[in-house]
Amino acid sequence: LFESKVIGTDDTSVKVLDRNLPFARTGRLWPYYGDKEHPVVLYDYTPTRERAGPEKFLKGYRGYLQADAYGGYDAFFKDPARGLIEVSCWAHSRRYFRKALESDQTRMGLALLLIAQLYRVEKQARWLSAEERLRLRQLQAQPILNKLHQYLAEIQAEVLPKSPEGRAVRYALKNWRALTRYSEDGDLEIDNNGTERSIRGVA
């Protein structure tokens, strides 16, 4: 797995029986999902969701790490010597916009339309080589990303910061660099859905 160029990760809660407690406590299960050249999933268990779990598991790995914007990973990416490059997940960001659609159909609807266009590009890119995917993304996805970024920057001042739409816009802009990294490398995926599917049965 550590020979992968990209590792995807996520986590989910699991109930744990403990002889010392009269009730089940909650632990965490972390999948680590390899890239196309290393199609393997490893699972790690930790008693808590603290950063120490993935930090210990990923020790020695250098490359791309695709995940949601869990704050525990931040320290990994801030240290260049650590050798981890953040890749975010558009499916995760899209959920924020969908949640906000009910309260702001006009603004969120346009954002979701642009995100849907990004996914249409990926449908074409799915069967291409990494080099061809990169060319297609630069030709078709990059202009959409530019348009979406400009749009979100424009409406940021119009939405209430703590509203669902405010959270959606803030999340996307805050993680923009990591969200758009997939457009710079044909080996990267637009989202982390493969990793999320690996824990669906547990969740």
PDB file of C-alpha atoms in Angstrom:
ATOM      1  CA  LEU A   1       0.000   0.000   0.000  1.00  0.00           C
ATOM      2  CA  PHE A   2       2.791   2.445   0.873  1.00  0.00           C
ATOM      3  CA  GLU A   3       4.110   2.110  -2.675  1.00  0.00           C
ATOM      4  CA  SER A   4       0.905   3.819  -3.881  1.00  0.00           C
ATOM      5  CA  LYS A   5       1.161   7.278  -5.373  1.00  0.00           C
ATOM      6  CA  VAL A   6      -2.204   8.061  -3.762  1.00  0.00           C
ATOM      7  CA  ILE A   7      -3.812   6.747  -0.576  1.00  0.00           C
ATOM      8  CA  GLY A   8      -7.416   7.547   0.252  1.00  0.00           C
ATOM      9  CA  THR A   9      -8.618   7.487   3.834  1.00  0.00           C
ATOM     10  CA  ASP A  10     -11.741   8.098   5.886  1.00  0.00           C
ATOM     11  CA  ASP A  11     -13.125   6.869   9.200  1.00  0.00           C
ATOM     12  CA  THR A  12     -16.331   5.620  10.723  1.00  0.00           C
ATOM     13  CA  SER A  13     -17.502   4.825  14.239  1.00  0.00           C
ATOM     14  CA  VAL A  14     -17.782   1.248  15.516  1.00  0.00           C
ATOM     15  CA  LYS A  15     -19.365  -0.050  18.711  1.00  0.00           C
ATOM     16  CA  VAL A  16     -16.844  -1.860  20.907  1.00  0.00           C
ATOM     17  CA  LEU A  17     -17.673  -4.259  23.714  1.00  0.00           C
ATOM     18  CA  ASP A  18     -15.605  -3.604  26.822  1.00  0.00           C
ATOM     19  CA  ARG A  19     -15.619  -6.006  29.789  1.00  0.00           C
ATOM     20  CA  ASN A  20     -14.840  -3.115  32.104  1.00  0.00           C
ATOM     21  CA  LEU A  21     -17.904  -1.112  31.057  1.00  0.00           C
ATOM     22  CA  PRO A  22     -21.632  -1.868  31.319  1.00  0.00           C
ATOM     23  CA  PHE A  23     -22.166  -0.433  27.819  1.00  0.00           C
ATOM     24  CA  ALA A  24     -20.526  -0.510  24.403  1.00  0.00           C
ATOM     25  CA  ARG A  25     -18.080   2.301  23.795  1.00  0.00           C
ATOM     26  CA  THR A  26     -17.309   3.909  20.437  1.00  0.00           C
ATOM     27  CA  GLY A  27     -14.090   3.265  18.538  1.00  0.00           C
ATOM     28  CA  ARG A  28     -13.001   4.253  15.029  1.00  0.00           C
ATOM     29  CA  LEU A  29     -12.276   2.199  11.942  1.00  0.00           C
ATOM     30  CA  TRP A  30      -9.986   3.766   9.315  1.00  0.00           C
ATOM     31  CA  PRO A  31      -9.712   2.382   5.765  1.00  0.00           C
ATOM     32  CA  TYR A  32      -6.581   3.103   3.712  1.00  0.00           C
ATOM     33  CA  TYR A  33      -7.346   2.747   0.021  1.00  0.00           C
ATOM     34  CA  GLY A  34      -4.617   2.187  -2.578  1.00  0.00           C
ATOM     35  CA  ASP A  35      -4.403   3.627  -6.087  1.00  0.00           C
ATOM     36  CA  LYS A  36      -5.081   1.857  -9.405  1.00  0.00           C
ATOM     37  CA  GLU A  37      -1.652   0.230  -9.399  1.00  0.00           C
ATOM     38  CA  HIS A  38      -2.149  -0.992  -5.806  1.00  0.00           C
ATOM     39  CA  PRO A  39      -5.847  -1.983  -5.509  1.00  0.00           C
ATOM     40  CA  VAL A  40      -5.894  -2.900  -1.843  1.00  0.00           C
ATOM     41  CA  VAL A  41      -7.742  -1.641   1.240  1.00  0.00           C
ATOM     42  CA  LEU A  42      -6.217  -1.938   4.716  1.00  0.00           C
ATOM     43  CA  TYR A  43      -8.271  -1.256   7.842  1.00  0.00           C
ATOM     44  CA  ASP A  44      -6.914   0.130  11.078  1.00  0.00           C
ATOM     45  CA  TYR A  45      -8.754   0.356  14.386  1.00  0.00           C
ATOM     46  CA  THR A  46      -8.223   3.072  16.992  1.00  0.00           C
ATOM     47  CA  PRO A  47     -10.086   3.593  20.280  1.00  0.00           C
ATOM     48  CA  THR A  48     -10.515   7.330  19.541  1.00  0.00           C
ATOM     49  CA  ARG A  49     -10.547   9.704  16.559  1.00  0.00           C
ATOM     50  CA  GLU A  50      -7.343  11.404  17.614  1.00  0.00           C
ATOM     51  CA  ARG A  51      -4.702  12.303  15.030  1.00  0.00           C
ATOM     52  CA  ALA A  52      -2.262   9.818  16.604  1.00  0.00           C
ATOM     53  CA  GLY A  53      -4.022   6.918  14.849  1.00  0.00           C
ATOM     54  CA  PRO A  54      -3.506   7.936  11.214  1.00  0.00           C
ATOM     55  CA  GLU A  55      -0.195   9.551  12.127  1.00  0.00           C
ATOM     56  CA  LYS A  56       1.151   6.217  13.350  1.00  0.00           C
ATOM     57  CA  PHE A  57      -0.335   4.219  10.468  1.00  0.00           C
ATOM     58  CA  LEU A  58       0.948   6.566   7.752  1.00  0.00           C
ATOM     59  CA  LYS A  59       4.411   6.947   9.226  1.00  0.00           C
ATOM     60  CA  GLY A  60       6.882   6.565   6.400  1.00  0.00           C
ATOM     61  CA  TYR A  61       4.364   7.166   3.610  1.00  0.00           C
ATOM     62  CA  ARG A  62       5.089  10.007   1.207  1.00  0.00           C
ATOM     63  CA  GLY A  63       2.702  10.972  -1.562  1.00  0.00           C
ATOM     64  CA  TYR A  64      -0.858  12.137  -2.068  1.00  0.00           C
ATOM     65  CA  LEU A  65      -3.388  11.644   0.733  1.00  0.00           C
ATOM     66  CA  GLN A  66      -7.037  12.034  -0.289  1.00  0.00           C
ATOM     67  CA  ALA A  67      -9.496  12.628   2.517  1.00  0.00           C
ATOM     68  CA  ASP A  68     -12.161  14.964   3.814  1.00  0.00           C
ATOM     69  CA  ALA A  69     -11.023  18.114   5.614  1.00  0.00           C
ATOM     70  CA  TYR A  70     -10.679  16.437   9.028  1.00  0.00           C
ATOM     71  CA  GLY A  71      -8.603  18.812  11.144  1.00  0.00           C
ATOM     72  CA  GLY A  72      -6.417  15.999  12.434  1.00  0.00           C
ATOM     73  CA  TYR A  73      -4.680  15.784   9.059  1.00  0.00           C
ATOM     74  CA  ASP A  74      -3.760  19.469   8.934  1.00  0.00           C
ATOM     75  CA  ALA A  75      -0.421  19.017  10.691  1.00  0.00           C
ATOM     76  CA  PHE A  76       0.598  16.390   8.115  1.00  0.00           C
ATOM     77  CA  PHE A  77       0.203  18.827   5.243  1.00  0.00           C
ATOM     78  CA  LYS A  78       1.721  21.868   6.939  1.00  0.00           C
ATOM     79  CA  ASP A  79       5.106  20.193   7.352  1.00  0.00           C
ATOM     80  CA  PRO A  80       6.812  19.941   3.906  1.00  0.00           C
ATOM     81  CA  ALA A  81       9.348  17.498   5.314  1.00  0.00           C
ATOM     82  CA  ARG A  82       6.498  15.063   6.021  1.00  0.00           C
ATOM     83  CA  GLY A  83       6.029  14.569   2.279  1.00  0.00           C
ATOM     84  CA  LEU A  84       2.208  14.384   2.255  1.00  0.00           C
ATOM     85  CA  ILE A  85       0.183  16.318  -0.316  1.00  0.00           C
ATOM     86  CA  GLU A  86      -3.489  16.997   0.395  1.00  0.00           C
ATOM     87  CA  VAL A  87      -6.189  16.011  -2.090  1.00  0.00           C
ATOM     88  CA  SER A  88      -9.775  16.858  -1.131  1.00  0.00           C
ATOM     89  CA  CYS A  89     -13.049  15.271  -2.169  1.00  0.00           C
ATOM     90  CA  TRP A  90     -15.626  17.001  -4.390  1.00  0.00           C
ATOM     91  CA  ALA A  91     -18.361  14.591  -3.286  1.00  0.00           C
ATOM     92  CA  HIS A  92     -17.832  15.778   0.284  1.00  0.00           C
ATOM     93  CA  SER A  93     -17.969  19.436  -0.745  1.00  0.00           C
ATOM     94  CA  ARG A  94     -21.031  18.816  -2.916  1.00  0.00           C
ATOM     95  CA  ARG A  95     -22.951  17.500   0.119  1.00  0.00           C
ATOM     96  CA  TYR A  96     -22.662  20.925   1.756  1.00  0.00           C
ATOM     97  CA  PHE A  97     -24.248  22.569  -1.282  1.00  0.00           C
ATOM     98  CA  ARG A  98     -27.025  19.979  -1.447  1.00  0.00           C
ATOM     99  CA  LYS A  99     -27.783  20.552   2.224  1.00  0.00           C
ATOM    100  CA  ALA A 100     -28.043  24.281   1.554  1.00  0.00           C
ATOM    101  CA  LEU A 101     -30.229  23.910  -1.544  1.00  0.00           C
ATOM    102  CA  GLU A 102     -33.470  24.036   0.447  1.00  0.00           C
ATOM    103  CA  SER A 103     -32.651  27.421   1.991  1.00  0.00           C
ATOM    104  CA  ASP A 104     -31.053  29.017  -1.092  1.00  0.00           C
ATOM    105  CA  GLN A 105     -32.075  27.327  -4.328  1.00  0.00           C
ATOM    106  CA  THR A 106     -30.892  30.068  -6.664  1.00  0.00           C
ATOM    107  CA  ARG A 107     -27.295  30.412  -5.454  1.00  0.00           C
ATOM    108  CA  MET A 108     -26.734  26.796  -4.461  1.00  0.00           C
ATOM    109  CA  GLY A 109     -28.448  25.504  -7.599  1.00  0.00           C
ATOM    110  CA  LEU A 110     -25.911  27.234  -9.838  1.00  0.00           C
ATOM    111  CA  ALA A 111     -23.005  25.939  -7.757  1.00  0.00           C
ATOM    112  CA  LEU A 112     -24.368  22.392  -7.966  1.00  0.00           C
ATOM    113  CA  LEU A 113     -24.823  22.762 -11.727  1.00  0.00           C
ATOM    114  CA  LEU A 114     -21.158  23.665 -12.127  1.00  0.00           C
ATOM    115  CA  ILE A 115     -20.088  20.754  -9.904  1.00  0.00           C
ATOM    116  CA  ALA A 116     -22.269  18.441 -12.025  1.00  0.00           C
ATOM    117  CA  GLN A 117     -20.387  19.672 -15.095  1.00  0.00           C
ATOM    118  CA  LEU A 118     -17.109  18.672 -13.422  1.00  0.00           C
ATOM    119  CA  TYR A 119     -18.497  15.177 -12.929  1.00  0.00           C
ATOM    120  CA  ARG A 120     -19.577  15.002 -16.573  1.00  0.00           C
ATOM    121  CA  VAL A 121     -15.952  15.578 -17.542  1.00  0.00           C
ATOM    122  CA  GLU A 122     -14.953  12.739 -15.216  1.00  0.00           C
ATOM    123  CA  LYS A 123     -17.379  10.362 -16.947  1.00  0.00           C
ATOM    124  CA  GLN A 124     -15.390  10.908 -20.131  1.00  0.00           C
ATOM    125  CA  ALA A 125     -12.077  10.711 -18.272  1.00  0.00           C
ATOM    126  CA  ARG A 126     -12.822   7.421 -16.509  1.00  0.00           C
ATOM    127  CA  TRP A 127     -11.508   5.116 -19.248  1.00  0.00           C
ATOM    128  CA  LEU A 128      -8.577   7.252 -20.362  1.00  0.00           C
ATOM    129  CA  SER A 129      -4.906   6.939 -19.481  1.00  0.00           C
ATOM    130  CA  ALA A 130      -3.499   9.282 -16.829  1.00  0.00           C
ATOM    131  CA  GLU A 131      -1.940  11.492 -19.513  1.00  0.00           C
ATOM    132  CA  GLU A 132      -5.190  11.691 -21.476  1.00  0.00           C
ATOM    133  CA  ARG A 133      -7.202  12.394 -18.336  1.00  0.00           C
ATOM    134  CA  LEU A 134      -4.913  15.258 -17.457  1.00  0.00           C
ATOM    135  CA  ARG A 135      -5.270  16.787 -20.923  1.00  0.00           C
ATOM    136  CA  LEU A 136      -9.048  16.445 -20.829  1.00  0.00           C
ATOM    137  CA  ARG A 137      -9.265  18.016 -17.372  1.00  0.00           C
ATOM    138  CA  GLN A 138      -7.067  20.933 -18.320  1.00  0.00           C
ATOM    139  CA  LEU A 139      -9.111  21.516 -21.460  1.00  0.00           C
ATOM    140  CA  GLN A 140     -12.622  21.019 -20.032  1.00  0.00           C
ATOM    141  CA  ALA A 141     -12.582  20.939 -16.214  1.00  0.00           C
ATOM    142  CA  GLN A 142     -10.204  23.837 -15.551  1.00  0.00           C
ATOM    143  CA  PRO A 143     -12.482  26.491 -17.123  1.00  0.00           C
ATOM    144  CA  ILE A 144     -15.397  25.164 -15.031  1.00  0.00           C
ATOM    145  CA  LEU A 145     -13.281  25.285 -11.868  1.00  0.00           C
ATOM    146  CA  ASN A 146     -12.269  28.862 -12.657  1.00  0.00           C
ATOM    147  CA  LYS A 147     -15.901  29.847 -13.182  1.00  0.00           C
ATOM    148  CA  LEU A 148     -16.990  28.124  -9.971  1.00  0.00           C
ATOM    149  CA  HIS A 149     -14.258  29.778  -7.916  1.00  0.00           C
ATOM    150  CA  GLN A 150     -15.144  33.197  -9.257  1.00  0.00           C
ATOM    151  CA  TYR A 151     -18.826  32.580  -8.538  1.00  0.00           C
ATOM    152  CA  LEU A 152     -18.217  31.412  -4.956  1.00  0.00           C
ATOM    153  CA  ALA A 153     -15.946  34.388  -4.281  1.00  0.00           C
ATOM    154  CA  GLU A 154     -18.705  36.710  -5.537  1.00  0.00           C
ATOM    155  CA  ILE A 155     -21.509  35.246  -3.403  1.00  0.00           C
ATOM    156  CA  GLN A 156     -19.411  34.773  -0.256  1.00  0.00           C
ATOM    157  CA  ALA A 157     -20.313  38.274   0.963  1.00  0.00           C
ATOM    158  CA  GLU A 158     -24.018  37.703   0.178  1.00  0.00           C
ATOM    159  CA  VAL A 159     -24.580  34.606   2.346  1.00  0.00           C
ATOM    160  CA  LEU A 160     -24.705  34.515   6.132  1.00  0.00           C
ATOM    161  CA  PRO A 161     -21.511  32.868   7.442  1.00  0.00           C
ATOM    162  CA  LYS A 162     -23.325  30.434   9.774  1.00  0.00           C
ATOM    163  CA  SER A 163     -26.114  29.550   7.331  1.00  0.00           C
ATOM    164  CA  PRO A 164     -25.986  26.231   5.408  1.00  0.00           C
ATOM    165  CA  GLU A 165     -25.099  28.128   2.233  1.00  0.00           C
ATOM    166  CA  GLY A 166     -22.433  30.130   4.073  1.00  0.00           C
ATOM    167  CA  ARG A 167     -20.855  26.912   5.355  1.00  0.00           C
ATOM    168  CA  ALA A 168     -20.924  25.372   1.856  1.00  0.00           C
ATOM    169  CA  VAL A 169     -19.189  28.360   0.276  1.00  0.00           C
ATOM    170  CA  ARG A 170     -16.651  28.680   3.085  1.00  0.00           C
ATOM    171  CA  TYR A 171     -15.776  24.966   3.006  1.00  0.00           C
ATOM    172  CA  ALA A 172     -15.176  25.003  -0.753  1.00  0.00           C
ATOM    173  CA  LEU A 173     -13.082  28.187  -0.752  1.00  0.00           C
ATOM    174  CA  LYS A 174     -11.075  27.184   2.311  1.00  0.00           C
ATOM    175  CA  ASN A 175     -10.171  23.836   0.721  1.00  0.00           C
ATOM    176  CA  TRP A 176      -9.934  25.087  -2.854  1.00  0.00           C
ATOM    177  CA  ARG A 177      -6.263  24.218  -3.387  1.00  0.00           C
ATOM    178  CA  ALA A 178      -6.804  20.628  -2.300  1.00  0.00           C
ATOM    179  CA  LEU A 179     -10.131  20.361  -4.159  1.00  0.00           C
ATOM    180  CA  THR A 180      -8.560  21.385  -7.458  1.00  0.00           C
ATOM    181  CA  ARG A 181      -5.370  19.341  -7.168  1.00  0.00           C
ATOM    182  CA  TYR A 182      -6.975  16.477  -9.112  1.00  0.00           C
ATOM    183  CA  SER A 183      -7.013  18.717 -12.201  1.00  0.00           C
ATOM    184  CA  GLU A 184      -3.201  18.793 -12.177  1.00  0.00           C
ATOM    185  CA  ASP A 185      -2.516  15.042 -12.162  1.00  0.00           C
ATOM    186  CA  GLY A 186      -4.278  12.324 -14.155  1.00  0.00           C
ATOM    187  CA  ASP A 187      -3.586   9.733 -11.449  1.00  0.00           C
ATOM    188  CA  LEU A 188      -5.783  11.595  -8.951  1.00  0.00           C
ATOM    189  CA  GLU A 189      -9.545  11.183  -8.547  1.00  0.00           C
ATOM    190  CA  ILE A 190     -12.144  13.933  -8.282  1.00  0.00           C
ATOM    191  CA  ASP A 191     -13.480  12.425  -5.054  1.00  0.00           C
ATOM    192  CA  ASN A 192     -12.817   9.886  -2.327  1.00  0.00           C
ATOM    193  CA  ASN A 193     -15.855   7.726  -3.074  1.00  0.00           C
ATOM    194  CA  GLY A 194     -13.836   4.532  -3.448  1.00  0.00           C
ATOM    195  CA  THR A 195     -12.618   4.864   0.127  1.00  0.00           C
ATOM    196  CA  GLU A 196     -16.090   5.748   1.383  1.00  0.00           C
ATOM    197  CA  ARG A 197     -17.544   2.654  -0.285  1.00  0.00           C
ATOM    198  CA  SER A 198     -14.992   0.514   1.550  1.00  0.00           C
ATOM    199  CA  ILE A 199     -16.605   1.354   4.904  1.00  0.00           C
ATOM    200  CA  ARG A 200     -20.240   1.456   3.781  1.00  0.00           C
ATOM    201  CA  GLY A 201     -20.906  -2.024   5.146  1.00  0.00           C
ATOM    202  CA  VAL A 202     -19.564  -1.031   8.563  1.00  0.00           C
ATOM    203  CA  ALA A 203     -21.326   2.336   8.597  1.00  0.00           C
TER     204      ALA A 203
END
